[in-house]
Every structure is written in C-alpha cells, then in structure tokens.
Coordinates of C-alpha atoms and ligand atoms in Angstrom, one line a residue:
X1 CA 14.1 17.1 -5.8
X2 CA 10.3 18.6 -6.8
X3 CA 8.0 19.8 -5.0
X4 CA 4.0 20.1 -5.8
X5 CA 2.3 23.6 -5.4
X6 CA -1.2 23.7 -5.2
X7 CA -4.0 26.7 -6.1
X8 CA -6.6 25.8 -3.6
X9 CA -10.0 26.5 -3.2
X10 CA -11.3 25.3 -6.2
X11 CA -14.0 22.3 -6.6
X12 CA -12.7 19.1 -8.6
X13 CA -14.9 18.2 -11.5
X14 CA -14.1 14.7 -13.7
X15 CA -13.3 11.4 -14.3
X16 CA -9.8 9.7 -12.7
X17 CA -9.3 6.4 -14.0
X18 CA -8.0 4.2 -11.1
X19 CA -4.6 2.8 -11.6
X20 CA -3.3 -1.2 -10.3
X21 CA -2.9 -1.5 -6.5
X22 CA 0.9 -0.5 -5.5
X23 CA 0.5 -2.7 -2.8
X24 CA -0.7 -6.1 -4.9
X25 CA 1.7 -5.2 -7.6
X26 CA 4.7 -5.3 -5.5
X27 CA 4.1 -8.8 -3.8
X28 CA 2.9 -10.3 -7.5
X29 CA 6.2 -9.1 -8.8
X30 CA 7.5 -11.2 -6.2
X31 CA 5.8 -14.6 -8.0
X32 CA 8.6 -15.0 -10.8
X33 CA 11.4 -16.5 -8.1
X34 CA 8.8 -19.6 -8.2
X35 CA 8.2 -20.1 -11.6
X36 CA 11.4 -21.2 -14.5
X37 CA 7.9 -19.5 -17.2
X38 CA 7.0 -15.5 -17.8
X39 CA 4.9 -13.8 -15.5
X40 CA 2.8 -11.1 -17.5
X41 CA 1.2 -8.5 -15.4
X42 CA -1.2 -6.1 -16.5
X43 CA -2.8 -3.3 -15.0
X44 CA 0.7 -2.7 -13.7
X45 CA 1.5 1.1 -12.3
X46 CA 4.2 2.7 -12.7
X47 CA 5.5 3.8 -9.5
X48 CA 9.2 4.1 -7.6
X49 CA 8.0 1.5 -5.5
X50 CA 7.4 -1.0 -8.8
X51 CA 10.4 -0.1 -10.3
X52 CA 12.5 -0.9 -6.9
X53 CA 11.0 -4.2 -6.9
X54 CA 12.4 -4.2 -10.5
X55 CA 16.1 -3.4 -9.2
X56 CA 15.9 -6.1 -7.0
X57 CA 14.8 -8.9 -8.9
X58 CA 16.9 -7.7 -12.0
X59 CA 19.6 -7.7 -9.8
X60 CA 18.7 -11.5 -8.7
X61 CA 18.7 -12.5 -11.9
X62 CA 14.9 -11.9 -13.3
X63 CA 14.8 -11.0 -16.9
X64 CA 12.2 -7.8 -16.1
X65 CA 10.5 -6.1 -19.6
X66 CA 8.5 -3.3 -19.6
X67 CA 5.7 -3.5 -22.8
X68 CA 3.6 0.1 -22.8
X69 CA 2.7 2.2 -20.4
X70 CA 1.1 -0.9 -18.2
X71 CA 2.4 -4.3 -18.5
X72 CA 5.5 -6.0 -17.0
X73 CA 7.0 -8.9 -18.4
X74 CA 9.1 -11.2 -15.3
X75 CA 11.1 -14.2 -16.1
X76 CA 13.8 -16.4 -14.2
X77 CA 14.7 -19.0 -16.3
X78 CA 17.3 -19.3 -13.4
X79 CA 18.6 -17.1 -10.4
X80 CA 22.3 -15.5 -10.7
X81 CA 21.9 -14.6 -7.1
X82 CA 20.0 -15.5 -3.7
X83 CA 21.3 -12.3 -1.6
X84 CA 19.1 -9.1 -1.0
X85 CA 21.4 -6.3 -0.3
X86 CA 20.8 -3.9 2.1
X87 CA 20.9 -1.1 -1.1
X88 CA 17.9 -2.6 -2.6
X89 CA 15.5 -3.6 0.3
X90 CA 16.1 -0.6 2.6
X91 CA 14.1 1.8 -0.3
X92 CA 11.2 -0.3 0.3
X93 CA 9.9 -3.1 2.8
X94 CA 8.1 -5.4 1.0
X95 CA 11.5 -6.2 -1.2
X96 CA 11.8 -8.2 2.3
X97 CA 9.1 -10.7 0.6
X98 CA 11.8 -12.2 -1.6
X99 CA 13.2 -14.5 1.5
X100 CA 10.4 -17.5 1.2
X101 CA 10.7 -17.7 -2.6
X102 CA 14.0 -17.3 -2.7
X103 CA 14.2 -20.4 -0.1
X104 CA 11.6 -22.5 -2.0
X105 CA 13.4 -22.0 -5.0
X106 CA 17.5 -21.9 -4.2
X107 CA 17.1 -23.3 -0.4
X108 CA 18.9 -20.7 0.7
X109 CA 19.1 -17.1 1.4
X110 CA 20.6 -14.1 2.1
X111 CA 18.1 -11.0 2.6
X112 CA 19.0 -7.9 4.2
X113 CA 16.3 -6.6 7.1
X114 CA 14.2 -3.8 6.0
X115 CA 15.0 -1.9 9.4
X116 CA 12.2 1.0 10.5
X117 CA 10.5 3.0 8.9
X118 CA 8.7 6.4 9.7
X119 CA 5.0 5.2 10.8
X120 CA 6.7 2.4 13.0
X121 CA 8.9 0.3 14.3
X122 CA 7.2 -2.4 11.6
X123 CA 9.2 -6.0 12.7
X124 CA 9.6 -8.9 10.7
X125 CA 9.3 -11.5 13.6
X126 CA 6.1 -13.2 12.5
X127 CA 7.5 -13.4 8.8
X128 CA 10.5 -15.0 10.4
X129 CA 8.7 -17.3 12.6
X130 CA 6.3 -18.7 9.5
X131 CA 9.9 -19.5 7.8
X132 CA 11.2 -21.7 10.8
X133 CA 7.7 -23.2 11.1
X134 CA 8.2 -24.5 7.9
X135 CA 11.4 -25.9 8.4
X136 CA 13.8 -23.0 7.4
X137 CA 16.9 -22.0 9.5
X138 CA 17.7 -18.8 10.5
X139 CA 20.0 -16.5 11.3
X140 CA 20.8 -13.1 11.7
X141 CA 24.2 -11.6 10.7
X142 CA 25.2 -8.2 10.5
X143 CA 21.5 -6.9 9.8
X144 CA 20.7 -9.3 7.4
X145 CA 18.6 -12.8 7.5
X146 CA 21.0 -15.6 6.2
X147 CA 17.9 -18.9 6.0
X148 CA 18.6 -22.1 4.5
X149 CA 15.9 -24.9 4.0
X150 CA 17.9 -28.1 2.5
X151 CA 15.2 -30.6 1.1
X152 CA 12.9 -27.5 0.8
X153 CA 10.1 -25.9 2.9
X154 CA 7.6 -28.4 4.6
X155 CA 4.3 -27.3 5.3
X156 CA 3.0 -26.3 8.7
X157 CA 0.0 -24.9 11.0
X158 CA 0.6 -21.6 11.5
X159 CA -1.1 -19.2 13.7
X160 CA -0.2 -15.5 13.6
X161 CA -0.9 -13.8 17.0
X162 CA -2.1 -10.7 15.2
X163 CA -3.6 -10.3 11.6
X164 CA 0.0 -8.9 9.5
X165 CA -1.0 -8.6 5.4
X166 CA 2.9 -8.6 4.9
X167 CA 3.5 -12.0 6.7
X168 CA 0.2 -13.7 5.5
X169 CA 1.6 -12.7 1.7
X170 CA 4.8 -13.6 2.7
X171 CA 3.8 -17.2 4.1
X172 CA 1.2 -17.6 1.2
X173 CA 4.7 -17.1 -1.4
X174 CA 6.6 -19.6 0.7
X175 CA 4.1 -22.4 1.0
X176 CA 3.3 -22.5 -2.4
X177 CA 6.2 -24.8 -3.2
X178 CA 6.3 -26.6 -0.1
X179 CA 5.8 -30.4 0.7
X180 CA 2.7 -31.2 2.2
X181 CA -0.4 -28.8 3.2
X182 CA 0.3 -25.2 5.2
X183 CA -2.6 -23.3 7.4
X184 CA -2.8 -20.1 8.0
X185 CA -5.1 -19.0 10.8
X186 CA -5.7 -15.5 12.0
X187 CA -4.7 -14.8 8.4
X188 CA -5.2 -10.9 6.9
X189 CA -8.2 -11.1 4.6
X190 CA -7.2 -7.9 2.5
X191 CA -8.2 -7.9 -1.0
X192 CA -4.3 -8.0 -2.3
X193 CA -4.5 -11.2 -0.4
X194 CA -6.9 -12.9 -2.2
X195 CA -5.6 -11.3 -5.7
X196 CA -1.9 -12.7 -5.0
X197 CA -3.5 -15.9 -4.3
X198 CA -5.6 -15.8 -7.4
X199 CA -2.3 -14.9 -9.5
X200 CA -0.7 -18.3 -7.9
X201 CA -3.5 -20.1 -8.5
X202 CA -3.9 -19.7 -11.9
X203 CA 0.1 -20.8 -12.1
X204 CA -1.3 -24.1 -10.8
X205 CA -0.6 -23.3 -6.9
X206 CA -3.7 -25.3 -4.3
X207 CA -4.5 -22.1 -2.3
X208 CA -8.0 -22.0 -0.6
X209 CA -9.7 -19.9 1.4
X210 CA -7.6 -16.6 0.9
X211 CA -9.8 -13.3 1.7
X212 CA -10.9 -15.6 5.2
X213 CA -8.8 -15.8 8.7
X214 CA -8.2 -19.4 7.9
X215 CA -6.1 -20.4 4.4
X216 CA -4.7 -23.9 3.4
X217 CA -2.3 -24.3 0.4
X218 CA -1.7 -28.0 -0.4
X219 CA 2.1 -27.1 -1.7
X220 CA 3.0 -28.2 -5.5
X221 CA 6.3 -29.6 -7.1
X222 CA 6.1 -26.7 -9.8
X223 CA 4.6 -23.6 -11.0
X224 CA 3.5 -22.0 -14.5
X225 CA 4.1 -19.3 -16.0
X226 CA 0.8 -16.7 -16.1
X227 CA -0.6 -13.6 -17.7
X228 CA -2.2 -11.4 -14.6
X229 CA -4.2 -8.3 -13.8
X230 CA -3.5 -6.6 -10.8
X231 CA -6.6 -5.8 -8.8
X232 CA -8.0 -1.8 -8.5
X233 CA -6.1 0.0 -6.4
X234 CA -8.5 0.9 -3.7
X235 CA -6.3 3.7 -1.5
X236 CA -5.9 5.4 -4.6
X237 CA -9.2 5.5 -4.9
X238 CA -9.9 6.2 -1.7
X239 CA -7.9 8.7 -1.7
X240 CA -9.5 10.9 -4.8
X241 CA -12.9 10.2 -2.9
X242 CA -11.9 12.2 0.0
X243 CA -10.3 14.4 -2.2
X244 CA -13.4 15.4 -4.0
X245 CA -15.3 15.6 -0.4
X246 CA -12.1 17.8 1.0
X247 CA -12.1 20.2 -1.9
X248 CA -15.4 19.8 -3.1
X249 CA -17.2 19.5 -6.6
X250 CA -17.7 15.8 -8.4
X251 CA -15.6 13.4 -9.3
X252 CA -16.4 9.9 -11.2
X253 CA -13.7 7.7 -10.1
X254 CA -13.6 4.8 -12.7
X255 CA -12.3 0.9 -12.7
X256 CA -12.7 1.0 -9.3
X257 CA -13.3 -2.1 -7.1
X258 CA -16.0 -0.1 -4.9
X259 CA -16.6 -3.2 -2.9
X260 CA -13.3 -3.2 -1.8
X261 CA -13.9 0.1 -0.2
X262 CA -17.4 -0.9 2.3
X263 CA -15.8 0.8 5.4
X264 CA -14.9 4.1 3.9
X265 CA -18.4 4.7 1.7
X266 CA -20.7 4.9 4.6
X267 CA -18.6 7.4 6.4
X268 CA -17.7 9.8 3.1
X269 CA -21.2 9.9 3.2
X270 CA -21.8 10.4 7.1
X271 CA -18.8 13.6 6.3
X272 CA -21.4 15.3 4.5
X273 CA -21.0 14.1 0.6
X274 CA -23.0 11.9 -1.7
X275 CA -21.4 8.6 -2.7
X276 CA -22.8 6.6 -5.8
X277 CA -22.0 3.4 -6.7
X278 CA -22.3 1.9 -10.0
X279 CA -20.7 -1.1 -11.4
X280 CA -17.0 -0.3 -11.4
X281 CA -17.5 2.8 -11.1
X282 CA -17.8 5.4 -8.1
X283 CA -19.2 9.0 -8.2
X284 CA -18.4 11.6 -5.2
X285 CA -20.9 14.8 -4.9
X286 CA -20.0 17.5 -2.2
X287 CA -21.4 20.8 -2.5
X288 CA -20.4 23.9 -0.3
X289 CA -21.2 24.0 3.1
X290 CA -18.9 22.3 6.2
X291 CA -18.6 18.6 6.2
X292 CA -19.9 16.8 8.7
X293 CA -17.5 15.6 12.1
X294 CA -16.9 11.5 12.0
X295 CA -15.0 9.1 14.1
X296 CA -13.1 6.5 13.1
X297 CA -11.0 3.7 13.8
X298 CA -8.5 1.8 11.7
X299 CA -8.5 -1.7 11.2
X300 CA -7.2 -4.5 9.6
X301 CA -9.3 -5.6 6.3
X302 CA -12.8 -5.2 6.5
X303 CA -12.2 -2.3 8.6
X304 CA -11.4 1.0 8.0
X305 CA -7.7 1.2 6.2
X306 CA -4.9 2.8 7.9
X307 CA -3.5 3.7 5.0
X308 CA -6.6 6.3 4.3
X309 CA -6.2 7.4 8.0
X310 CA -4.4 10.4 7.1
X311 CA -6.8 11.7 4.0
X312 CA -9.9 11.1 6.3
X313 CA -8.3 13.7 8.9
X314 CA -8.1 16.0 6.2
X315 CA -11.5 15.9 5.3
X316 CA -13.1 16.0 8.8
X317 CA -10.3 18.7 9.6
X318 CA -13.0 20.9 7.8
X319 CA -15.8 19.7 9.6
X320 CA -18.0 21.5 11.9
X321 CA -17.7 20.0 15.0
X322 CA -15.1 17.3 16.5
X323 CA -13.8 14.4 15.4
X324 CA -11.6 11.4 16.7
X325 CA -9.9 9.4 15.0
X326 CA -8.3 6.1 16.2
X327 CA -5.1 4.4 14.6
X328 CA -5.0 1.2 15.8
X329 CA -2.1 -0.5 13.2
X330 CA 0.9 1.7 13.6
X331 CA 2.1 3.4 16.5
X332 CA 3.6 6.6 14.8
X333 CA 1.2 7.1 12.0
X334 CA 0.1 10.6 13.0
X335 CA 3.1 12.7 11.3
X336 CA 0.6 14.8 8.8
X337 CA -0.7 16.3 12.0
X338 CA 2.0 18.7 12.6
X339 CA 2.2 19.5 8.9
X340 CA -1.8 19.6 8.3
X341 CA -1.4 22.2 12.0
X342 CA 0.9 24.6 9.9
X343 CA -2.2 24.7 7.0
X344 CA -4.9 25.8 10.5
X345 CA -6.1 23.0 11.7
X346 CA -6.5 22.4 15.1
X347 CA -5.3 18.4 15.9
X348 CA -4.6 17.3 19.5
X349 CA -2.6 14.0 19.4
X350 CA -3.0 11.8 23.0
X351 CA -1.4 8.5 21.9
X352 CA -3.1 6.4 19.3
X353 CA -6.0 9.0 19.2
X354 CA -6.1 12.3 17.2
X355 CA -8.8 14.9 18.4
X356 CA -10.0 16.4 15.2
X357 CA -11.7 19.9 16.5
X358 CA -13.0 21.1 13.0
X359 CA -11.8 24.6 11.5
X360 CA -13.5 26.7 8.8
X361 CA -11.1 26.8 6.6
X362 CA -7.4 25.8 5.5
X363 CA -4.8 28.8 4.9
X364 CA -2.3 27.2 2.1
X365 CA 1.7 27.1 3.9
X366 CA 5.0 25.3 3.2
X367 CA 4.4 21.7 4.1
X368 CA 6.4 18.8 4.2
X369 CA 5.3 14.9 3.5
X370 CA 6.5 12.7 5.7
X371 CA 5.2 9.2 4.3
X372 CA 3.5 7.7 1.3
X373 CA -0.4 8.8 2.6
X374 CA 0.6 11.2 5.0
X375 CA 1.6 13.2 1.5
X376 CA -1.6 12.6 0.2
X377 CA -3.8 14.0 2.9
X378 CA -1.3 17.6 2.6
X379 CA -2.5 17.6 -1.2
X380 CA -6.3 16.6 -0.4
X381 CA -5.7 19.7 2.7
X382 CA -4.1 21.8 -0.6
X383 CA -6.6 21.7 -2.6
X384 CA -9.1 22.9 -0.3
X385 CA -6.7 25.3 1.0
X386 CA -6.4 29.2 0.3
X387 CA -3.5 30.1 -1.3
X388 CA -1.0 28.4 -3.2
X389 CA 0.4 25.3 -0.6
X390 CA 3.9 24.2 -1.8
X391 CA 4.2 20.6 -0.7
X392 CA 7.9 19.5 -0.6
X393 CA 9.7 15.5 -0.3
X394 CA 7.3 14.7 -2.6
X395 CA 9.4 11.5 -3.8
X396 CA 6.8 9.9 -1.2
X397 CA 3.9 10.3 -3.1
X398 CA 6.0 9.1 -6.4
X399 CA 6.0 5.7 -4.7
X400 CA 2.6 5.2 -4.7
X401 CA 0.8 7.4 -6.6
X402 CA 0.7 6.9 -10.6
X403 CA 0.6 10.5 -12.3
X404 CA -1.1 12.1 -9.1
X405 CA -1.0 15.5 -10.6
X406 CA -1.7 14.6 -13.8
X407 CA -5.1 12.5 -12.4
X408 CA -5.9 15.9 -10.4
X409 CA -5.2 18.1 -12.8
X410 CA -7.7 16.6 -15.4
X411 CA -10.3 17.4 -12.4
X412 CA -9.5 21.3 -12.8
X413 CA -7.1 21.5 -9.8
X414 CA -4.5 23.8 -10.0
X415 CA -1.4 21.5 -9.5
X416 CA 2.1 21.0 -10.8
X417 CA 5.4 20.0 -10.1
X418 CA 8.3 22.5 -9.8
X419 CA 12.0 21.7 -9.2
X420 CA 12.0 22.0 -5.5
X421 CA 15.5 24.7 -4.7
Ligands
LIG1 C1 1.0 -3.4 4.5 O1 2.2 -3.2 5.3 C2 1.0 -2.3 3.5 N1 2.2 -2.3 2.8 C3 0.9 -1.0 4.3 O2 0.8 0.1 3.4 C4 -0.4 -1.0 5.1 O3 -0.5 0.2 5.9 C5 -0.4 -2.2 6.0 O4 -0.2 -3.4 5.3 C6 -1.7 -2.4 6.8 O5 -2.8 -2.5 6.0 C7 2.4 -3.0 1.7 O6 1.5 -3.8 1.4 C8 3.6 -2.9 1.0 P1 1.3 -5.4 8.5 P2 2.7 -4.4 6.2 O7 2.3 -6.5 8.5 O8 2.5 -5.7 5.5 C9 3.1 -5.3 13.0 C10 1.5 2.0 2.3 O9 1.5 3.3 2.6 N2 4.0 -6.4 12.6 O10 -0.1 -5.8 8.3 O11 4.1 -4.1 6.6 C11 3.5 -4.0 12.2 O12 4.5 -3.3 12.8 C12 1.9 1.0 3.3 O13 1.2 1.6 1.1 C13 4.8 -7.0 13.5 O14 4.8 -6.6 14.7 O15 1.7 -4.3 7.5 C14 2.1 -3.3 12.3 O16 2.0 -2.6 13.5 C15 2.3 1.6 4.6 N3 5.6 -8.1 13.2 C16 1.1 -4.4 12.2 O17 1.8 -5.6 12.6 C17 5.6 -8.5 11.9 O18 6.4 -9.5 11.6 C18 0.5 -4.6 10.9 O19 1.5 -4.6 9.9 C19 4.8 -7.9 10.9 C20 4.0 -6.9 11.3

C-alpha cells in the first residue's frame, strides 16, 4: 500500500485543472441499465471509485470501454445478470444505486446492502421505501435486498422526511421508466442532481424541476442512448481552494463550476484569503500572516458541504482565534480530528460540534486517513506543516481524488507517493 509524504511549509503557486465530479460520475454510470443504446461520458475521472462502478456493471453484463484518458463508453444491449454481490457493492455505496434500474429494466433484483461505513451509520430505508412506493416488493435476505416489480414500477408521490442526495438520485433512476408521473418533495437540490437529470433528459426521460425540493418525472416506455459531460467536480475544487488558503501562495483553479461552490467563497474569504471569480475559473490569494477564525455549519445543497467539513477545519486550525464548526449530515464525521491533533492542533469534539481553538503552526507527524475528505484535509494540514508529514491508507484519497499529487505538485508542493512498508 503507498503512502503520501509531504515537505510542508511551502506556498502553492499555479493552475489545477478541475477534474469530473466523482460523485455525478458514479450515479451517471448507473444510466446504461435503462437504455438497450451507448452511454458516452466525458469529462469522466479516473478514480477507484469509477472503476468499481465499472466491476459492477461489467459484471452485470454492461459492455464498459475506456477511450483516452477521459471518456467511458457504457452499453447493455442486454443484462447477463440482475444480482449485486456483496463483493462489488461493499467497496463503495452508491453501487447500491443499481436496485431501481435494475427493477425498471429486469423487474427484479438482487442487490446486496452496502452496510456502514466510517462517517456513519448511512441507511438505505428511504431508498427502500421510494421502491415500495412505486410498487416494488421487498425483502431482505441474508444482507441483501431481493425486490421484484412484475408489470414494472408505477409512479408515485413521494415525500422524503429528510433531504438524502443518494435516495433523490436513486428515485430519479427508478422513475424514469415507470408508468405514470412520480413526485419528489423535500428532494436534495445538489448540483449532481440536476446534472443526472440532465444526462436522462437528453436520453428522452420527462424530468422537471431537478435542482428544486419538488421534482416530477412523467415516466417513458424507453430511453436513448447519449453522449454526456459530467459536471465540475466542485469538492475537488473546494478542496485545492482551501488548500491554497491552508498553505498559502495562489492558485488558479480552472473548469470550475464556481457557482456551484456559493457557501464556501464567502467564508475562504471571511478565513483571511482573496477569492476571485472569473468565468470558469477561480483564483485563491493568501499571503502570510494567520487566517482568520470562522464558524460553520454543514448542510445539505445550498449550504455548506459536508464533504469540505474536514479541509475547512484544517484551514481555520491555523487561525488566530476560535472556531466552531457544526456537522449536521453524519454523525461520526469528525475522525481527522484525532489525526489533525497528532500534527498540533488543538480540536475539542462535544458531539456534532468541533471547537477549533487556532494554533500557530502545524508540526508534520505520521498520520493516518480515515475516509475519502478526512485524507484530504491531513494533506491540505501537510502542506502547511513543518516537516516532512507521511500520510498513510491513502487508497482513500485514490477514490476520489484524480492525480492528487500530480495536481499539487504542478503548484510547487513537495509531494509524492512512496510504497508504504
Ligand atoms: C452523498 O452520500 C455523497 N456520496 C457523500 O459524499 C456526501 O457526503 C453526501 O451525499 C451528502 O452530501 C455520493 O454521492 C456517492 P445522503 P449519500 O443520502 O447519498 C441519512 C464523499 O466523500 N440517510 O444525502 O449517502 C444518512 O445516513 C461522500 O464523496 C438515511 O438515514 O448521502 C445521512 O446522515 C461521503 N437513510 C443523511 O441521510 C437513507 O435511506 C444524508 O445522506 C439515506 C440517507
């Protein structure tokens, strides 16, 4: 296994080209079980969680092509299988997201549950209650979902009791097919919502209102095939923003969806660094001198992202006063706190709040990443860091982050990849 080391305590200065969102990608993949035509996605990363999704839906019978370094070819002229094994979904959750198309396409199924997962307990309750509403049955056996839906899914009112992106993508894929019209209320608005629903639109799905609370999709008796870009992805983006305020220096982050981003900008700024916005394009300035403290709160979409929780400690870990910060999605997402402790800073952790009590300076240490952003925010701490700060698990990062060393390097950060003994 490899570990990254890190040189710290030098400024990053250049351009990272933002790569396709992991978490849009993932779910689009997903599109081909409805369709008998090619999916073409471009803009694809390459990332262990892509190519998992790739296992999967190879292994259900999806001819998947790879053609240069970002576009994935998907086709099922028909399915040799409608079972998920445990195998291939426990690597990664969303494989869970096969269940509706599979039922819309085969009318039955046979999907293993993803089970936890480090930041949470994560359930799949309101993904399985969408299913029923639409007329599937199902069952549990030996940890996996069996669901059949003879005649098909109908459409159905559905109202989820809190805002889930997995089971508003998840209902979106099932409906698609289905007869008669489906509404989502309390719908996640997150902007791999609306570019999933844009990707079956443009296969001749009736989706409207994705990106708002309440979507209808008038189900269709068949799909198309379609060529696709997946949208920016905006916590990698994110996440090289707060790099550049952690560690310092200037970095032009480019195609970049900066809209997609309107909670974070305001408070990069509030930390103490300039933030200019151009186009698709995103320049972060921070000079020397302690950032500034900030509060936050995660959210669901427009809010802030949980899944830049972790970064944003490291930054306001720095900062010259206190900080609080407030995750309100997942109940155990706080693991970088012992590992960003070991690096000097001083985090108190009282439930679902983090008090962030600023410190001068990181001291680089053997760290550990626990999950996909928690890894992240060690490297963003790293860079900053004196020392050299050997990161290890870093098969986290590889599933979401495309080249993250290579990206950092071209910034002048001292970072590579050693066999990890
Ligand atoms: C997606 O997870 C993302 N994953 C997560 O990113 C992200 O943190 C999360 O949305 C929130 O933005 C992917 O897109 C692959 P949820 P998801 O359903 O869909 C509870 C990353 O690092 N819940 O919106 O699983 C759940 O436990 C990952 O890239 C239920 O109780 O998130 C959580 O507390 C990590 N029952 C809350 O809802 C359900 O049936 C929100 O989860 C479903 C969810």
């Amino acid at each position: 296994m490899d570990k990254i080391v890190i040189e710290g305590g030098f400024p990053l200065r250049g351009d990272i080209r933002i790569s396709g969102a992991k978490n849009s990608a993932i779910k689009l993949m997903a599109v081909c079980l409805l369709t008998d035509q090619q999916i073409t996605l471009t803009n694809m990363p390459r990332l262990r969680d892509t190519r998992s999704m790739g296992q999967l839906l190879t292994h259900l019978g999806v001819e998947v092509g790879e053609v240069g370094a970002s576009t994935m070819t998907l086709h099922a002229p028909k399915l040799s299988s409608s079972e998920a094994p445990y195998d291939l979904v426990r690597k990664m959750r969303a494989t869970f997201n096969v269940l509706g198309p599979l039922l819309a396409r085969e009318e039955e199924a046979r999907v293993s549950l993803p089970g936890g997962c480090a930041i949470g307990a994560r359930p799949v309750d309101l993904h399985l209650k969408a299913l029923e509403a639409m007329g599937a049955k199902i069952e549990l056996e030996q940890g996996y979902v069996v669901a059949s839906a003879k005649g098909g899914l109908r459409g159905a009112e559905i109202s989820f009791p809190f805002v889930s992106v997995g089971a508003t993508e998840h209902a979106l894929l099932s409906a698609v097919l289905a007869k008669g019209e489906t509404v989502l209320m309390n719908a996640a608005r997150e902007p791999e919502i609306i570019d999933l629903a844009n990707c079956l639109n443009a296969m001749g799905a009736k989706i409207t209102g994705a990106g708002r609370s309440e979507v209808r999709i008038e189900g269709v008796a068949k799909l198309g095939g379609v060529e696709h870009s997946v949208v920016p992805d905006r916590i990698e983006a994110g996440t090289y923003a707060l790099a550049a305020a952690t560690a310092g220096g200037s970095v032009r982050l480019t195609h970049v969806r900066h809209d997609h981003l309107g909670a974070l900008w305001p408070l990069i700024a509030q930390a103490g660094a300039r933030v200019s916005l151009d186009d698709s394009t995103v320049l972060i300035e921070r000079g020397t001198g302690r950032p500034n403290p900030v509060d936050i709160d995660t959210q669901a979409y427009p809010g802030f992202p949980t899944d830049l929780q972790a970064q944003f400690m490291a930054l306001v870990g720095l900062a010259d006063g206190v900080s609080i910060i407030r995750e309100n999605i997942f109940e155990n997402r706080f693991m970088h706190c012992p590992e960003l402790t070991r690096m000097g800073a001083d985090i108190t952790v009282r439930g679902r709040e983090a008090i962030v009590r600023g410190v001068p300076e990181y001291v680089a240490a053997p760290v550990m990443a626990t999950d996909l952003r928690a890894s992240a925010s060690l490297i963003n701490a790293g860079l900053a860091a004196r020392g050299e700060t050997h990161i290890s698990r870093v098969y986290h990062l590889d599933r979401g982050f495309e080249h993250i060393e290579v990206k950092l390097g071209q910034c002048g950060a001292r970072i590579k990849r050693v066999p990890d003994d």
